[in-house]
């Protein structure tokens, strides 16, 4: 498994391209590119690496994590996949953009496949397993590869922090419970690729995260 990270948009959101070196199959996780420059950076990487985009995945549908979905669909023809619990944010996307004063023209993008706890997504020679960890949003999910000890946590878990829970669909006790039962039970060496900021490990968060 190869992982490329881009930091996009005014919210400094992490967009990941995860791909198999042999088959060149790939998934984009949280396509947050906003504006032509960021869209071009993402497309150039995919083209240069000769990748075939199989999945467009969303850990959740807050605006900064789906800015680039419309562009990605137009470019690679793959509809975004997310959890049913985040339908609210799919429908509120353009309103949220206006509230935050996003200057670029943005477009709402309808979803494709709905993801659920335990779903497995095959990308070349590896798989990502869906874990439903609500609390930051009702439909927050993580993508986990046990063999590689890699977790894409979205905004559920950050380095020494957690996602905010004061937005619609947020639930603080639910988020803490999900992190403790589904993430902190992973092996210490598991690398956590977060929705914002630097990556971390399960061991580091177990002993250093003040919220846990």
Short mmCIF file of C-alpha atoms in Angstrom, two decimals:
data_model
loop_
_atom_site.label_atom_id
_atom_site.label_comp_id
_atom_site.label_asym_id
_atom_site.label_seq_id
_atom_site.Cartn_x
_atom_site.Cartn_y
_atom_site.Cartn_z
CA UNK A 1 0.00 0.00 0.00
CA UNK A 2 1.29 3.43 -1.00
CA UNK A 3 -0.09 6.62 0.50
CA UNK A 4 0.14 10.18 -0.82
CA UNK A 5 -1.16 13.04 1.29
CA UNK A 6 -2.26 16.47 0.07
CA UNK A 7 -3.16 19.36 2.35
CA UNK A 8 -6.01 21.24 0.72
CA UNK A 9 -8.38 24.17 1.17
CA UNK A 10 -8.54 26.90 3.86
CA UNK A 11 -9.26 24.28 6.54
CA UNK A 12 -5.91 22.51 5.92
CA UNK A 13 -7.69 19.21 5.31
CA UNK A 14 -5.76 16.05 4.52
CA UNK A 15 -6.71 14.34 1.27
CA UNK A 16 -5.22 10.87 0.78
CA UNK A 17 -4.55 8.91 -2.38
CA UNK A 18 -4.10 5.25 -1.42
CA UNK A 19 -2.92 2.89 -4.14
CA UNK A 20 -1.49 -0.49 -5.04
CA UNK A 21 1.91 -0.26 -6.72
CA UNK A 22 1.37 -3.39 -8.80
CA UNK A 23 -2.15 -2.96 -10.15
CA UNK A 24 -2.19 0.88 -9.96
CA UNK A 25 -5.71 0.75 -8.54
CA UNK A 26 -6.37 3.62 -6.14
CA UNK A 27 -8.84 5.31 -3.83
CA UNK A 28 -9.12 8.97 -2.94
CA UNK A 29 -10.09 9.51 0.69
CA UNK A 30 -11.74 12.85 1.54
CA UNK A 31 -11.26 14.71 -1.72
CA UNK A 32 -10.94 18.25 -0.37
CA UNK A 33 -9.31 20.05 -3.29
CA UNK A 34 -10.77 23.52 -3.79
CA UNK A 35 -10.06 25.61 -6.87
CA UNK A 36 -8.17 24.93 -10.08
CA UNK A 37 -4.67 24.89 -8.57
CA UNK A 38 -5.49 22.20 -6.02
CA UNK A 39 -7.53 20.19 -8.52
CA UNK A 40 -4.57 20.28 -10.91
CA UNK A 41 -2.15 19.08 -8.24
CA UNK A 42 -4.35 16.08 -7.52
CA UNK A 43 -4.98 15.23 -11.17
CA UNK A 44 -1.30 15.57 -12.08
CA UNK A 45 -0.31 13.11 -9.38
CA UNK A 46 -2.90 10.57 -10.50
CA UNK A 47 -1.81 10.96 -14.11
CA UNK A 48 1.92 10.80 -13.36
CA UNK A 49 1.50 7.63 -11.30
CA UNK A 50 -0.83 6.15 -13.94
CA UNK A 51 -3.45 5.36 -11.31
CA UNK A 52 -6.95 4.03 -11.88
CA UNK A 53 -9.35 5.60 -9.38
CA UNK A 54 -11.63 2.82 -8.15
CA UNK A 55 -13.18 4.52 -5.11
CA UNK A 56 -13.93 8.07 -3.99
CA UNK A 57 -14.33 7.68 -0.24
CA UNK A 58 -15.54 10.07 2.45
CA UNK A 59 -14.88 9.60 6.15
CA UNK A 60 -17.66 12.15 6.62
CA UNK A 61 -19.33 14.94 4.67
CA UNK A 62 -18.39 18.18 6.38
CA UNK A 63 -17.75 20.71 3.64
CA UNK A 64 -13.93 20.69 3.80
CA UNK A 65 -13.85 16.94 3.19
CA UNK A 66 -16.07 16.99 0.11
CA UNK A 67 -15.06 20.18 -1.73
CA UNK A 68 -13.45 18.13 -4.51
CA UNK A 69 -16.09 15.44 -4.96
CA UNK A 70 -17.77 17.14 -7.91
CA UNK A 71 -14.42 17.62 -9.63
CA UNK A 72 -13.40 14.01 -8.97
CA UNK A 73 -16.64 12.65 -10.41
CA UNK A 74 -16.26 14.80 -13.52
CA UNK A 75 -12.63 13.72 -13.91
CA UNK A 76 -12.67 10.01 -13.06
CA UNK A 77 -16.36 9.07 -13.22
CA UNK A 78 -16.52 7.47 -9.77
CA UNK A 79 -19.32 8.55 -7.42
CA UNK A 80 -18.42 9.27 -3.79
CA UNK A 81 -19.16 6.72 -1.09
CA UNK A 82 -20.08 7.68 2.47
CA UNK A 83 -22.22 6.57 5.40
CA UNK A 84 -25.98 7.06 5.32
CA UNK A 85 -25.78 8.95 8.61
CA UNK A 86 -24.22 11.95 6.87
CA UNK A 87 -27.03 12.60 4.38
CA UNK A 88 -27.72 15.84 6.27
CA UNK A 89 -24.31 17.21 5.27
CA UNK A 90 -24.67 16.09 1.67
CA UNK A 91 -27.81 18.20 1.37
CA UNK A 92 -26.39 21.14 3.36
CA UNK A 93 -23.14 21.43 1.40
CA UNK A 94 -23.79 24.56 -0.67
CA UNK A 95 -25.45 26.34 2.25
CA UNK A 96 -22.43 25.63 4.44
CA UNK A 97 -20.10 26.95 1.74
CA UNK A 98 -22.03 30.22 1.63
CA UNK A 99 -21.95 30.51 5.42
CA UNK A 100 -18.17 30.12 5.45
CA UNK A 101 -17.73 32.57 2.58
CA UNK A 102 -16.02 30.10 0.27
CA UNK A 103 -15.12 32.28 -2.71
CA UNK A 104 -14.75 29.61 -5.39
CA UNK A 105 -17.73 28.26 -7.25
CA UNK A 106 -18.71 24.97 -5.63
CA UNK A 107 -21.18 22.28 -6.60
CA UNK A 108 -23.08 19.74 -4.57
CA UNK A 109 -22.33 16.16 -5.57
CA UNK A 110 -24.80 13.32 -5.06
CA UNK A 111 -23.53 10.14 -3.47
CA UNK A 112 -23.14 6.69 -4.89
CA UNK A 113 -22.66 3.66 -2.63
CA UNK A 114 -23.62 3.87 1.04
CA UNK A 115 -20.97 2.35 3.31
CA UNK A 116 -21.67 0.44 6.52
CA UNK A 117 -19.73 -1.04 9.41
CA UNK A 118 -17.73 -4.05 8.27
CA UNK A 119 -17.78 -3.34 4.53
CA UNK A 120 -14.55 -4.31 2.79
CA UNK A 121 -13.20 -2.35 -0.17
CA UNK A 122 -10.64 -4.10 -2.38
CA UNK A 123 -7.97 -1.91 -3.97
CA UNK A 124 -5.55 -4.02 -5.94
CA UNK A 125 -3.94 -6.42 -3.50
CA UNK A 126 -5.15 -4.83 -0.27
CA UNK A 127 -8.45 -4.09 1.43
CA UNK A 128 -9.85 -1.28 3.53
CA UNK A 129 -12.42 -2.17 6.19
CA UNK A 130 -15.10 0.34 7.15
CA UNK A 131 -15.48 1.18 10.85
CA UNK A 132 -18.43 3.34 11.90
CA UNK A 133 -17.18 5.73 14.60
CA UNK A 134 -19.92 8.36 14.98
CA UNK A 135 -19.75 11.39 17.21
CA UNK A 136 -17.95 14.00 15.14
CA UNK A 137 -20.84 13.49 12.75
CA UNK A 138 -23.55 10.86 12.73
CA UNK A 139 -22.00 9.12 9.74
CA UNK A 140 -18.31 9.38 10.57
CA UNK A 141 -16.39 6.33 9.42
CA UNK A 142 -12.76 5.21 9.40
CA UNK A 143 -10.92 3.03 6.90
CA UNK A 144 -8.64 0.33 8.31
CA UNK A 145 -6.08 -2.05 6.90
CA UNK A 146 -5.08 -4.48 9.64
CA UNK A 147 -2.29 -6.14 7.68
CA UNK A 148 -0.47 -2.83 7.14
CA UNK A 149 -1.50 -1.43 10.55
CA UNK A 150 -2.96 1.70 8.95
CA UNK A 151 -6.09 3.64 9.89
CA UNK A 152 -7.61 6.65 8.15
CA UNK A 153 -9.53 8.28 10.99
CA UNK A 154 -11.08 11.32 9.34
CA UNK A 155 -11.95 13.83 12.05
CA UNK A 156 -12.75 11.24 14.72
CA UNK A 157 -9.22 11.17 16.13
CA UNK A 158 -6.34 13.61 15.81
CA UNK A 159 -2.85 13.65 17.30
CA UNK A 160 -3.52 14.33 20.99
CA UNK A 161 -7.04 15.53 20.23
CA UNK A 162 -10.43 14.45 18.89
CA UNK A 163 -12.99 15.86 16.50
CA UNK A 164 -15.41 18.55 17.61
CA UNK A 165 -18.87 17.34 18.57
CA UNK A 166 -20.89 20.57 18.64
CA UNK A 167 -22.12 20.44 15.04
CA UNK A 168 -25.41 18.80 13.96
CA UNK A 169 -25.17 15.04 14.49
CA UNK A 170 -22.30 15.38 16.94
CA UNK A 171 -22.25 13.36 20.15
CA UNK A 172 -19.29 13.58 22.53
CA UNK A 173 -19.90 10.45 24.66
CA UNK A 174 -20.56 8.44 21.50
CA UNK A 175 -17.29 9.59 19.93
CA UNK A 176 -15.23 8.76 23.01
CA UNK A 177 -16.84 5.34 23.26
CA UNK A 178 -16.19 4.62 19.58
CA UNK A 179 -12.54 5.62 19.79
CA UNK A 180 -11.96 3.52 22.91
CA UNK A 181 -13.71 0.39 21.63
CA UNK A 182 -12.77 0.46 17.94
CA UNK A 183 -9.47 2.32 17.66
CA UNK A 184 -7.58 2.03 20.93
CA UNK A 185 -8.08 -1.75 20.78
CA UNK A 186 -5.84 -1.88 17.70
CA UNK A 187 -2.16 -2.75 18.05
CA UNK A 188 0.16 -0.02 19.32
CA UNK A 189 2.00 0.29 16.00
CA UNK A 190 -1.11 1.22 14.02
CA UNK A 191 -0.45 4.47 12.16
CA UNK A 192 -3.40 6.86 12.28
CA UNK A 193 -3.71 9.15 9.26
CA UNK A 194 -5.93 11.98 10.44
CA UNK A 195 -8.27 14.40 8.69
CA UNK A 196 -6.17 17.40 9.74
CA UNK A 197 -2.63 17.77 11.02
CA UNK A 198 0.11 15.20 11.37
CA UNK A 199 -0.32 11.47 11.66
CA UNK A 200 0.00 9.62 14.95
CA UNK A 201 -0.08 6.09 16.36
CA UNK A 202 -2.55 4.22 18.51
CA UNK A 203 0.10 3.84 21.21
CA UNK A 204 0.78 7.56 21.30
CA UNK A 205 -2.90 8.40 21.63
CA UNK A 206 -3.49 5.75 24.28
CA UNK A 207 -0.97 7.40 26.56
CA UNK A 208 -0.94 11.06 25.49
CA UNK A 209 -4.43 12.05 24.34
CA UNK A 210 -6.02 14.12 27.14
CA UNK A 211 -9.54 13.39 25.88
CA UNK A 212 -9.12 9.63 26.26
#
